[in-house]
Coordinates of C-alpha atoms in Angstrom, one line a residue:
X1 CA 0.0 0.0 0.0
X2 CA 1.3 3.5 -0.9
X3 CA 0.8 6.9 0.4
X4 CA 2.3 10.1 -0.9
X5 CA 5.3 9.7 1.3
X6 CA 5.9 6.0 1.4
X7 CA 4.6 2.5 2.0
X8 CA 1.9 2.2 4.6
X9 CA 2.7 -0.3 7.4
X10 CA 0.3 -3.2 7.6
X11 CA -0.4 -6.1 9.9
X12 CA 1.7 -9.2 9.3
X13 CA -1.2 -11.3 8.0
X14 CA -2.7 -8.5 5.9
X15 CA -3.2 -9.2 2.2
X16 CA -3.8 -6.2 0.1
X17 CA -4.7 -7.7 -3.3
X18 CA -6.3 -4.9 -5.2
X19 CA -7.2 -3.0 -2.1
X20 CA -6.6 0.8 -2.2
X21 CA -6.3 2.7 1.0
X22 CA -8.4 5.8 1.5
X23 CA -6.4 8.9 2.6
X24 CA -9.5 9.9 4.5
X25 CA -9.4 6.9 6.8
X26 CA -5.8 5.8 6.7
X27 CA -5.2 5.9 10.4
X28 CA -8.0 3.7 11.7
X29 CA -8.6 1.5 8.7
X30 CA -8.3 -2.2 9.4
X31 CA -5.1 -3.9 8.4
X32 CA -2.8 -0.9 9.1
X33 CA -0.3 -1.3 11.9
X34 CA 0.9 2.1 13.0
X35 CA 3.3 0.6 15.5
X36 CA 5.5 0.1 12.4
X37 CA 7.2 2.9 10.4
X38 CA 6.3 4.1 7.0
X39 CA 8.7 2.6 4.5
X40 CA 10.3 4.5 1.6
X41 CA 10.4 7.9 3.2
X42 CA 13.1 10.6 3.9
X43 CA 14.9 8.2 6.3
X44 CA 15.5 5.8 3.4
X45 CA 17.5 8.4 1.4
X46 CA 19.8 9.6 4.2
X47 CA 17.9 11.9 6.4
X48 CA 18.8 11.2 10.1
X49 CA 15.7 13.0 11.4
X50 CA 12.4 13.8 9.8
X51 CA 9.1 15.3 10.8
X52 CA 6.6 15.2 7.8
X53 CA 3.0 15.1 6.9
X54 CA 1.8 13.2 3.8
X55 CA -0.3 16.1 2.4
X56 CA 0.8 19.3 4.3
X57 CA -2.3 21.2 5.4
X58 CA -4.2 20.3 2.3
X59 CA -5.3 16.8 2.8
X60 CA -5.6 14.0 5.5
X61 CA -4.3 12.4 7.5
X62 CA -3.9 15.6 9.6
X63 CA -1.0 14.3 11.7
X64 CA 2.8 14.4 11.7
X65 CA 5.1 11.4 11.2
X66 CA 8.4 11.5 13.2
X67 CA 11.2 9.4 11.7
X68 CA 8.6 7.4 10.0
X69 CA 6.4 6.7 13.0
X70 CA 2.9 8.2 13.4
X71 CA 3.4 10.9 16.1
X72 CA 0.0 10.7 17.7
X73 CA -1.7 8.2 20.0
X74 CA -4.5 6.3 18.4
X75 CA -7.1 7.4 21.0
X76 CA -6.3 11.0 20.1
X77 CA -7.4 10.5 16.4
X78 CA -10.7 12.1 15.4
X79 CA -12.4 12.6 12.0
X80 CA -12.3 16.2 10.9
X81 CA -14.9 17.6 8.6
X82 CA -14.5 20.5 6.2
X83 CA -14.7 23.8 7.9
X84 CA -13.0 26.4 10.1
X85 CA -12.0 25.7 13.7
X86 CA -10.7 28.1 16.4
X87 CA -7.5 26.7 17.7
X88 CA -4.7 27.9 20.0
X89 CA -2.6 29.6 17.4
X90 CA -5.5 30.9 15.1
X91 CA -8.2 29.7 12.8
X92 CA -7.5 26.2 11.5
X93 CA -8.9 25.3 8.1
X94 CA -9.9 21.8 7.0
X95 CA -10.2 21.5 3.2
X96 CA -11.0 17.9 3.0
X97 CA -12.8 15.5 5.4
X98 CA -10.4 13.0 7.0
X99 CA -8.8 11.7 10.1
X100 CA -6.1 13.4 12.1
X101 CA -5.0 14.3 15.6
X102 CA -7.5 16.2 17.8
X103 CA -4.8 18.9 18.3
X104 CA -4.4 19.6 14.5
X105 CA -4.0 23.3 13.8
X106 CA -3.2 24.3 10.3
X107 CA -2.4 27.9 11.5
X108 CA 0.5 26.4 13.6
X109 CA 1.9 24.3 10.9
X110 CA 4.8 26.5 9.7
X111 CA 5.9 27.5 13.2
X112 CA 5.9 23.7 14.1
X113 CA 8.2 22.7 11.2
X114 CA 10.4 25.7 11.8
X115 CA 10.8 24.9 15.5
X116 CA 11.5 21.2 14.6
X117 CA 14.2 22.2 12.2
X118 CA 15.9 24.5 14.7
X119 CA 15.6 21.8 17.4
X120 CA 17.4 19.4 15.2
X121 CA 20.2 21.8 14.5
X122 CA 20.6 22.8 18.1
X123 CA 20.8 19.1 19.2
X124 CA 23.3 18.4 16.5
X125 CA 25.5 21.2 17.7
X126 CA 25.4 19.9 21.2
X127 CA 26.1 16.3 20.3
X128 CA 28.2 16.6 17.1
X129 CA 29.3 20.2 16.7
X130 CA 31.8 19.5 14.0
X131 CA 29.5 17.5 11.8
X132 CA 28.0 19.2 8.8
X133 CA 24.2 19.1 8.3
X134 CA 21.6 19.4 5.6
X135 CA 18.2 20.6 6.6
X136 CA 15.2 20.8 4.3
X137 CA 12.3 23.0 5.5
X138 CA 9.2 22.6 3.5
X139 CA 6.5 25.1 4.6
X140 CA 2.8 25.1 3.9
X141 CA 2.9 28.7 2.8
X142 CA 1.4 29.7 0.5
X143 CA -0.6 26.5 -0.1
X144 CA -4.4 26.7 0.4
X145 CA -6.1 26.7 2.6
X146 CA -4.1 29.7 3.7
X147 CA -3.9 29.6 7.5
X148 CA -2.0 32.5 9.0
X149 CA -1.6 32.4 12.7
X150 CA -2.8 35.1 15.0
X151 CA 0.8 35.9 16.1
X152 CA 4.2 34.7 15.1
X153 CA 6.8 33.0 17.4
X154 CA 8.1 36.4 18.5
X155 CA 4.7 37.7 19.3
X156 CA 4.3 39.9 16.3
X157 CA 0.9 39.9 14.6
X158 CA 0.3 38.0 11.4
X159 CA -3.5 37.4 10.7
X160 CA -5.4 40.5 9.7
X161 CA -2.3 42.5 8.7
X162 CA -3.3 42.5 5.1
X163 CA -6.4 42.3 3.0
X164 CA -6.8 38.5 3.0
X165 CA -5.3 35.3 4.3
X166 CA -3.1 34.7 1.2
X167 CA -1.3 38.0 1.8
X168 CA -1.0 37.3 5.6
X169 CA 0.5 33.9 4.7
X170 CA 3.1 35.6 2.6
X171 CA 3.9 37.8 5.7
X172 CA 4.4 34.6 7.8
X173 CA 6.7 33.2 5.2
X174 CA 8.8 36.2 5.3
X175 CA 8.9 36.1 9.1
X176 CA 10.0 32.4 9.0
X177 CA 12.8 33.1 6.6
X178 CA 14.1 35.9 8.9
X179 CA 13.6 33.8 12.0
X180 CA 15.6 30.9 10.6
X181 CA 18.4 33.2 9.5
X182 CA 18.5 35.1 12.8
X183 CA 18.5 31.8 14.8
X184 CA 21.4 30.5 12.8
X185 CA 23.3 33.7 13.5
X186 CA 22.6 33.3 17.3
X187 CA 24.0 29.8 17.1
X188 CA 27.1 31.1 15.4
X189 CA 26.3 29.1 12.3
X190 CA 25.1 31.7 9.8
X191 CA 28.5 32.4 8.2
X192 CA 29.2 28.8 7.5
X193 CA 25.7 27.9 6.4
X194 CA 24.5 27.9 2.8
X195 CA 20.9 29.1 2.6
X196 CA 18.7 28.3 -0.4
X197 CA 15.2 29.8 -0.9
X198 CA 13.1 28.6 -3.8
X199 CA 9.8 26.9 -4.7
X200 CA 8.9 23.7 -6.6
X201 CA 6.2 25.4 -8.7
X202 CA 4.8 28.7 -9.8
X203 CA 2.3 30.7 -7.8
X204 CA -1.5 30.1 -7.6
X205 CA -3.8 32.0 -9.8
X206 CA -5.9 35.0 -8.7
X207 CA -9.1 32.9 -8.7
X208 CA -7.5 30.8 -5.9
X209 CA -5.7 33.5 -3.9
X210 CA -8.2 36.4 -4.4
X211 CA -5.1 38.7 -4.1
X212 CA -5.1 40.1 -7.6
X213 CA -7.9 42.5 -6.7
X214 CA -5.5 44.1 -4.2
X215 CA -2.7 44.5 -6.7
X216 CA -0.8 41.3 -5.9
X217 CA -0.1 39.0 -8.8
X218 CA 1.7 35.9 -7.7
X219 CA 3.4 35.4 -11.1
X220 CA 3.6 39.0 -12.2
X221 CA 3.3 39.3 -16.0
X222 CA 3.9 35.6 -16.7
X223 CA 1.3 33.5 -18.4
X224 CA -0.2 30.7 -16.4
X225 CA 0.1 29.5 -12.8
X226 CA 0.8 26.4 -10.7
X227 CA 0.2 23.3 -12.7
X228 CA 0.6 24.8 -16.1
X229 CA 3.3 24.5 -18.7
X230 CA 3.6 28.2 -19.2
X231 CA 6.2 30.3 -17.4
X232 CA 3.8 31.2 -14.5
X233 CA 3.6 27.5 -13.7
X234 CA 7.3 26.6 -13.9
X235 CA 9.4 29.7 -13.3
X236 CA 10.3 30.2 -9.7
X237 CA 12.5 32.4 -7.5
X238 CA 15.9 31.2 -6.4
X239 CA 18.0 32.9 -3.8
X240 CA 21.3 31.7 -2.3
X241 CA 23.3 33.1 0.6
X242 CA 26.5 32.1 2.1
X243 CA 28.3 34.6 4.2
X244 CA 31.5 32.5 4.7
X245 CA 31.6 31.5 1.1
X246 CA 31.8 35.1 0.0
X247 CA 28.9 34.7 -2.5
X248 CA 28.4 38.2 -4.1
X249 CA 25.7 40.2 -2.4
X250 CA 23.0 42.0 -4.3
X251 CA 23.9 40.4 -7.6
X252 CA 21.5 38.7 -10.1
X253 CA 22.1 36.0 -12.6
X254 CA 20.1 35.2 -15.7
X255 CA 20.6 31.6 -16.9
X256 CA 18.7 28.3 -17.1
X257 CA 18.9 26.2 -14.0
X258 CA 16.6 23.5 -12.6
X259 CA 16.1 22.4 -9.0
X260 CA 17.8 19.2 -9.9
X261 CA 20.9 21.2 -10.4
X262 CA 21.2 22.0 -6.7
X263 CA 22.8 18.6 -6.0
X264 CA 25.9 19.2 -8.1
X265 CA 26.1 22.8 -7.2
X266 CA 26.2 22.3 -3.5
X267 CA 28.9 19.7 -4.0
X268 CA 30.8 22.2 -6.2
X269 CA 30.6 24.9 -3.6
X270 CA 31.9 22.8 -0.8
X271 CA 34.4 20.8 -2.8
X272 CA 32.8 17.3 -2.8
X273 CA 33.2 15.0 -5.9
X274 CA 29.9 13.6 -7.1
X275 CA 30.2 9.8 -7.2
X276 CA 30.0 8.3 -10.7
X277 CA 26.5 7.4 -11.8
X278 CA 24.9 9.9 -9.3
X279 CA 23.1 13.1 -10.1
X280 CA 23.1 12.3 -13.8
X281 CA 20.6 15.0 -14.6
X282 CA 22.2 17.7 -12.5
X283 CA 24.5 20.6 -13.6
X284 CA 27.0 22.4 -11.4
X285 CA 26.5 26.2 -11.6
X286 CA 28.6 27.1 -8.6
X287 CA 31.2 28.9 -10.6
X288 CA 28.5 31.0 -12.3
X289 CA 27.3 32.1 -8.8
X290 CA 30.6 33.8 -8.2
X291 CA 31.2 35.1 -11.7
X292 CA 28.5 35.7 -14.3
X293 CA 31.0 35.2 -17.1
X294 CA 31.7 31.7 -15.9
X295 CA 29.1 30.0 -18.1
X296 CA 30.9 26.8 -19.0
X297 CA 29.0 23.7 -18.2
X298 CA 25.6 25.6 -17.7
X299 CA 22.4 24.4 -19.2
X300 CA 21.7 25.2 -22.8
X301 CA 18.3 23.4 -22.6
X302 CA 15.7 23.0 -19.9
X303 CA 12.6 20.9 -20.3
X304 CA 9.4 20.7 -18.3
X305 CA 6.4 18.3 -18.3
X306 CA 2.8 18.6 -17.1
X307 CA 0.5 15.6 -16.3
X308 CA -3.2 15.7 -15.9
X309 CA -5.5 12.6 -15.3
X310 CA -2.5 10.4 -15.1
X311 CA -1.3 11.3 -18.6
X312 CA 1.4 13.5 -20.0
X313 CA -0.5 16.4 -21.5
X314 CA 2.1 19.1 -22.1
X315 CA 5.9 19.3 -22.5
X316 CA 8.2 22.2 -23.2
X317 CA 11.8 22.9 -23.9
X318 CA 13.7 26.1 -23.3
X319 CA 16.7 27.0 -25.5
X320 CA 18.3 30.4 -24.8
X321 CA 15.5 32.9 -25.0
X322 CA 13.2 30.5 -27.0
X323 CA 10.6 28.1 -25.5
X324 CA 8.7 25.4 -27.3
X325 CA 5.5 24.1 -25.9
X326 CA 3.9 20.9 -27.1
X327 CA 0.3 20.0 -26.4
X328 CA -0.8 16.3 -26.5
X329 CA -4.3 17.3 -26.0
X330 CA -4.7 18.9 -29.5
X331 CA -1.3 17.9 -31.2
X332 CA -0.1 21.6 -31.4
X333 CA 3.2 23.3 -31.0
X334 CA 3.9 26.9 -30.0
X335 CA 7.2 28.7 -30.0
X336 CA 7.8 31.8 -27.9
X337 CA 10.7 34.3 -27.6
X338 CA 10.7 35.0 -23.8
X339 CA 12.9 38.0 -24.1
X340 CA 10.6 39.9 -26.4
X341 CA 7.5 38.2 -25.2
X342 CA 7.7 37.0 -21.5
X343 CA 4.0 36.7 -21.3
X344 CA 4.0 34.0 -24.1
X345 CA 1.3 35.7 -26.2
X346 CA 2.8 35.5 -29.7
X347 CA 3.5 32.1 -31.3
X348 CA 6.5 32.5 -33.7
X349 CA 6.9 28.8 -34.6
X350 CA 6.1 29.4 -38.3
X351 CA 9.2 31.8 -38.5
X352 CA 11.6 29.3 -37.0
X353 CA 10.9 25.9 -38.5
X354 CA 14.4 24.6 -38.2
X355 CA 14.6 25.6 -34.5
X356 CA 11.3 23.9 -33.8
X357 CA 12.6 20.6 -35.2
X358 CA 15.9 21.1 -33.2
X359 CA 14.0 21.7 -30.0
X360 CA 11.7 18.7 -30.5
X361 CA 14.7 16.6 -30.9
X362 CA 15.9 17.8 -27.6
X363 CA 12.6 16.9 -26.0
X364 CA 13.1 13.4 -27.3
X365 CA 16.5 13.3 -25.6
X366 CA 15.5 14.7 -22.2
X367 CA 11.8 13.7 -22.0
X368 CA 10.4 11.1 -19.7
X369 CA 8.4 9.4 -22.5
X370 CA 11.1 9.2 -25.2
X371 CA 14.0 6.8 -25.8
X372 CA 17.2 8.1 -27.3
X373 CA 18.2 6.6 -30.7
X374 CA 21.4 4.9 -31.6
X375 CA 23.8 2.8 -29.4
X376 CA 25.5 3.8 -26.1
X377 CA 28.4 2.4 -24.1
X378 CA 27.8 0.4 -20.9
X379 CA 30.1 -1.4 -18.5
X380 CA 30.0 -5.2 -18.5
X381 CA 32.5 -6.1 -15.9
X382 CA 33.5 -3.4 -13.4
X383 CA 36.8 -5.0 -12.4
X384 CA 37.9 -5.8 -15.9
X385 CA 36.8 -2.3 -17.1
X386 CA 35.2 -3.9 -20.2
X387 CA 32.5 -2.3 -22.2
X388 CA 29.9 -3.0 -24.8
X389 CA 27.4 -1.0 -26.8
X390 CA 23.7 -1.5 -26.5
X391 CA 20.5 0.3 -27.7
X392 CA 17.1 1.0 -26.3
X393 CA 15.7 -1.3 -28.9
X394 CA 17.7 -4.1 -27.4
X395 CA 16.6 -3.2 -23.9
X396 CA 12.9 -3.4 -25.0
X397 CA 13.2 -6.9 -26.6
X398 CA 13.0 -9.0 -23.5
X399 CA 13.7 -9.0 -19.7
X400 CA 13.5 -5.2 -19.9
X401 CA 13.3 -4.6 -16.2
X402 CA 16.3 -6.7 -15.5
X403 CA 18.3 -5.2 -18.3
X404 CA 17.5 -1.7 -17.1
X405 CA 18.6 -2.7 -13.6
X406 CA 21.8 -4.3 -14.8
X407 CA 22.9 -1.3 -16.9
X408 CA 22.5 2.0 -15.0
X409 CA 23.4 3.9 -18.1
X410 CA 20.1 2.7 -19.7
X411 CA 18.1 4.8 -17.2
X412 CA 19.6 7.9 -18.8
X413 CA 19.1 6.8 -22.4
X414 CA 16.0 4.8 -22.4
X415 CA 13.6 7.0 -20.5
X416 CA 10.5 5.3 -21.8
X417 CA 11.7 1.7 -21.9
X418 CA 13.1 1.9 -18.4
X419 CA 10.2 3.9 -16.9
X420 CA 8.5 0.8 -15.5
X421 CA 5.1 1.6 -14.1
X422 CA 5.6 5.2 -15.1
X423 CA 4.8 4.3 -18.7
X424 CA 1.1 4.5 -17.9
X425 CA 1.6 8.3 -17.6
X426 CA 2.9 8.7 -21.1
X427 CA 0.6 9.7 -23.9
X428 CA 0.2 7.0 -26.6
X429 CA 2.2 9.0 -29.1
X430 CA 4.8 10.5 -26.7
X431 CA 7.5 8.1 -27.8
X432 CA 6.5 7.7 -31.5
X433 CA 9.2 9.4 -33.4
X434 CA 7.5 8.9 -36.8
X435 CA 4.3 10.6 -35.6
X436 CA 6.3 13.3 -33.8
X437 CA 8.1 14.4 -36.9
X438 CA 5.1 13.8 -39.2
X439 CA 3.0 16.2 -37.2
X440 CA 5.5 18.9 -36.5
X441 CA 8.3 18.7 -39.1
X442 CA 6.0 18.8 -42.1
X443 CA 3.9 21.5 -40.6
X444 CA 6.1 24.3 -41.9

């Protein structure tokens, strides 16, 4: 059984068959054994300590899991119904019916995770002061339902300071960033800590936040919003600070980076070599941070993919200032010049047919539903350092899963063939080269 954050623990004699767990009643549903930890969570990828929820403040179960274990007693679990509740820190909002702790308070969520993060850092400094740490703080702001607390940790007011809850939630977010930075400074860690601030998607639209009527546009002039293939859905802020690393203050950079590039960049900043075969889709932009002229090794292309109803619906490819958008819903392609047209209002694909074909070829290379053509080199015997050449066609012929597992290089070349269960998310023609070029190459 799977949840958003891992495998649900079950009783030893439980047989799931085709049973699907309901998120609304995960905690008390028969067959689940919450004396066991969730499997396949943060603790399985190197996190020493974790405090998580499976759906933030948006969906049940409304409870925290500490190091994989449900952090609430079973007799304290209640069923919450959609509505607003007056709690200790403010008004708690329940968006979806479901089980959770009787003490659940969405308005306290961000302060809880901030305090938990600081508690971990403080404990680490007491027990292992010379040991480096990585802390990932994922806040609910500004997810709906926006739940600003009455007051912040320092006693300063939050709720009611602006015209609506969304703007108050932004205020709380600002306060948390400042609070974390100040706390690191008090611990004597600020100078030696790299701080990254970013988001995993674009902002919500005005129909969700109701903030545009007050002059606040989450995505500025960009087209689209969270969940869309246009810039408003995928372009996000990225800020980095490192006092001791002498990162230039007040400077800006303008180049293509993805969140997957953070892995190699952090390694580059602190002088760690990335093990072979790791972070294969990550680019190191650490030198570019220090000097905007150091562009060697930066991305020339950046792709994005959007899924709806368990299917790939849109994909895009960015190349310099140009961006290609492909729709599987109506088999169309659009090309935009983001320098001249950041709002993506003018399709210029008919003026750049060669570039359209080039960018579609890149989608084929990078996309999750495409296999690369030709042969590629793989190791056969690690000790003997011998190699052979194989193709995605050979991978698909038989024992595909075993072949993908045997040759790690195949994961980077045969995106579709080695996708396993993820194949179900690909559109039927997403990996069809003949149809791809028939539709788009001959259009112009």
